PDB file of C-alpha atoms in Angstrom:
ATOM      1  CA  MET A   1      50.929  78.634 113.728  1.00  0.00           C
ATOM      2  CA  PRO A   2      53.942  77.558 115.811  1.00  0.00           C
ATOM      3  CA  GLU A   3      56.226  80.221 117.144  1.00  0.00           C
ATOM      4  CA  GLN A   4      59.711  80.500 115.767  1.00  0.00           C
ATOM      5  CA  ALA A   5      62.217  78.841 118.085  1.00  0.00           C
ATOM      6  CA  CYS A   6      64.833  81.537 117.736  1.00  0.00           C
ATOM      7  CA  PRO A   7      63.598  84.800 116.195  1.00  0.00           C
ATOM      8  CA  THR A   8      67.040  86.392 116.300  1.00  0.00           C
ATOM      9  CA  CYS A   9      68.722  83.434 114.602  1.00  0.00           C
ATOM     10  CA  SER A  10      67.600  84.542 111.164  1.00  0.00           C
ATOM     11  CA  ILE A  11      68.562  88.142 111.907  1.00  0.00           C
ATOM     12  CA  PHE A  12      72.137  87.124 112.691  1.00  0.00           C
ATOM     13  CA  SER A  13      72.516  84.277 110.210  1.00  0.00           C
ATOM     14  CA  TRP A  14      71.980  86.270 106.974  1.00  0.00           C
ATOM     15  CA  PRO A  15      74.827  88.734 107.607  1.00  0.00           C
ATOM     16  CA  GLY A  16      76.995  85.749 108.525  1.00  0.00           C
ATOM     17  CA  PHE A  17      76.157  84.031 105.255  1.00  0.00           C
ATOM     18  CA  ALA A  18      76.904  87.232 103.328  1.00  0.00           C
ATOM     19  CA  THR A  19      80.278  87.693 105.028  1.00  0.00           C
ATOM     20  CA  GLY A  20      81.128  84.038 104.441  1.00  0.00           C
ATOM     21  CA  ALA A  21      80.242  84.391 100.757  1.00  0.00           C
ATOM     22  CA  ILE A  22      82.603  87.366 100.443  1.00  0.00           C
ATOM     23  CA  TYR A  23      85.414  85.406 102.103  1.00  0.00           C
ATOM     24  CA  ALA A  24      84.723  82.419  99.839  1.00  0.00           C
ATOM     25  CA  LEU A  25      84.804  84.631  96.745  1.00  0.00           C
ATOM     26  CA  ALA A  26      88.157  86.101  97.791  1.00  0.00           C
ATOM     27  CA  ALA A  27      89.520  82.612  98.485  1.00  0.00           C
ATOM     28  CA  VAL A  28      88.387  81.382  95.066  1.00  0.00           C
ATOM     29  CA  GLY A  29      90.118  84.375  93.471  1.00  0.00           C
ATOM     30  CA  PHE A  30      93.402  83.635  95.258  1.00  0.00           C
ATOM     31  CA  THR A  31      93.145  79.934  94.414  1.00  0.00           C
ATOM     32  CA  LEU A  32      92.398  80.580  90.753  1.00  0.00           C
ATOM     33  CA  LEU A  33      95.324  82.973  90.475  1.00  0.00           C
ATOM     34  CA  TRP A  34      97.681  80.545  92.216  1.00  0.00           C
ATOM     35  CA  GLN A  35      96.621  77.555  90.105  1.00  0.00           C
ATOM     36  CA  THR A  36      96.985  79.412  86.808  1.00  0.00           C
ATOM     37  CA  SER A  37     100.189  81.387  87.322  1.00  0.00           C
ATOM     38  CA  GLN A  38     101.821  80.011  90.506  1.00  0.00           C
ATOM     39  CA  THR A  39     102.057  83.561  91.903  1.00  0.00           C
ATOM     40  CA  ILE A  40     100.273  85.342  94.719  1.00  0.00           C
ATOM     41  CA  ASN A  41      98.717  88.741  94.028  1.00  0.00           C
ATOM     42  CA  PHE A  42      97.434  90.474  97.149  1.00  0.00           C
ATOM     43  CA  ALA A  43      96.491  93.601  95.181  1.00  0.00           C
ATOM     44  CA  GLN A  44      93.048  92.183  94.342  1.00  0.00           C
ATOM     45  CA  GLY A  45      91.479  94.484  96.916  1.00  0.00           C
ATOM     46  CA  GLU A  46      92.550  97.435  94.793  1.00  0.00           C
ATOM     47  CA  PHE A  47      90.170  96.322  92.071  1.00  0.00           C
ATOM     48  CA  VAL A  48      87.272  96.568  94.523  1.00  0.00           C
ATOM     49  CA  MET A  49      88.420  99.566  96.552  1.00  0.00           C
ATOM     50  CA  LEU A  50      88.984 101.945  93.629  1.00  0.00           C
ATOM     51  CA  PRO A  51      85.439 101.655  92.186  1.00  0.00           C
ATOM     52  CA  ALA A  52      84.000 102.011  95.687  1.00  0.00           C
ATOM     53  CA  PHE A  53      85.902 105.244  96.312  1.00  0.00           C
ATOM     54  CA  LEU A  54      85.012 106.578  92.862  1.00  0.00           C
ATOM     55  CA  MET A  55      81.354 105.794  93.504  1.00  0.00           C
ATOM     56  CA  LEU A  56      81.535 107.514  96.888  1.00  0.00           C
ATOM     57  CA  ALA A  57      83.132 110.598  95.303  1.00  0.00           C
ATOM     58  CA  ALA A  58      80.407 110.705  92.651  1.00  0.00           C
ATOM     59  CA  MET A  59      77.690 110.472  95.314  1.00  0.00           C
ATOM     60  CA  GLN A  60      79.368 113.239  97.335  1.00  0.00           C
ATOM     61  CA  ALA A  61      79.322 115.371  94.178  1.00  0.00           C
ATOM     62  CA  GLY A  62      75.548 114.943  94.003  1.00  0.00           C
ATOM     63  CA  ALA A  63      75.103 112.057  91.552  1.00  0.00           C
ATOM     64  CA  PRO A  64      72.240 109.646  92.218  1.00  0.00           C
ATOM     65  CA  PHE A  65      73.096 106.134  93.370  1.00  0.00           C
ATOM     66  CA  TRP A  66      72.603 104.388  90.010  1.00  0.00           C
ATOM     67  CA  LEU A  67      74.680 107.013  88.190  1.00  0.00           C
ATOM     68  CA  ALA A  68      77.411 106.815  90.847  1.00  0.00           C
ATOM     69  CA  ILE A  69      77.641 103.046  90.304  1.00  0.00           C
ATOM     70  CA  LEU A  70      77.960 103.566  86.552  1.00  0.00           C
ATOM     71  CA  ILE A  71      80.575 106.297  87.017  1.00  0.00           C
ATOM     72  CA  GLY A  72      82.569 104.116  89.423  1.00  0.00           C
ATOM     73  CA  ILE A  73      82.558 101.165  87.038  1.00  0.00           C
ATOM     74  CA  LEU A  74      83.476 103.170  83.939  1.00  0.00           C
ATOM     75  CA  LEU A  75      86.221 105.217  85.613  1.00  0.00           C
ATOM     76  CA  SER A  76      87.745 102.159  87.241  1.00  0.00           C
ATOM     77  CA  MET A  77      87.757 100.373  83.889  1.00  0.00           C
ATOM     78  CA  LEU A  78      89.571 103.365  82.397  1.00  0.00           C
ATOM     79  CA  LEU A  79      92.075 103.688  85.253  1.00  0.00           C
ATOM     80  CA  LEU A  80      92.749  99.983  85.777  1.00  0.00           C
ATOM     81  CA  GLY A  81      92.931  99.199  82.058  1.00  0.00           C
ATOM     82  CA  SER A  82      90.240  96.563  81.780  1.00  0.00           C
ATOM     83  CA  TRP A  83      88.630  97.661  78.505  1.00  0.00           C
ATOM     84  CA  LEU A  84      87.681  94.681  76.379  1.00  0.00           C
TER      85      LEU A  84
END
């Protein structure tokens, strides 16, 4: 079996792909918002930051990871007004 040419290439490329995917997702969100309403909304990070902090608070209170995710999602839906 041939040796891998660069064993650290795969170690460093996957985090790079993940970071690039996050940047691409944010860019698509800004583009979609601009094309539909011709306005710029830089408060999109709030919709990610609030559930993350709520999840962290739930985990600090002793909730397991899966329950903290559920709590973060439900509380952020209540606070940000995204009930369907």
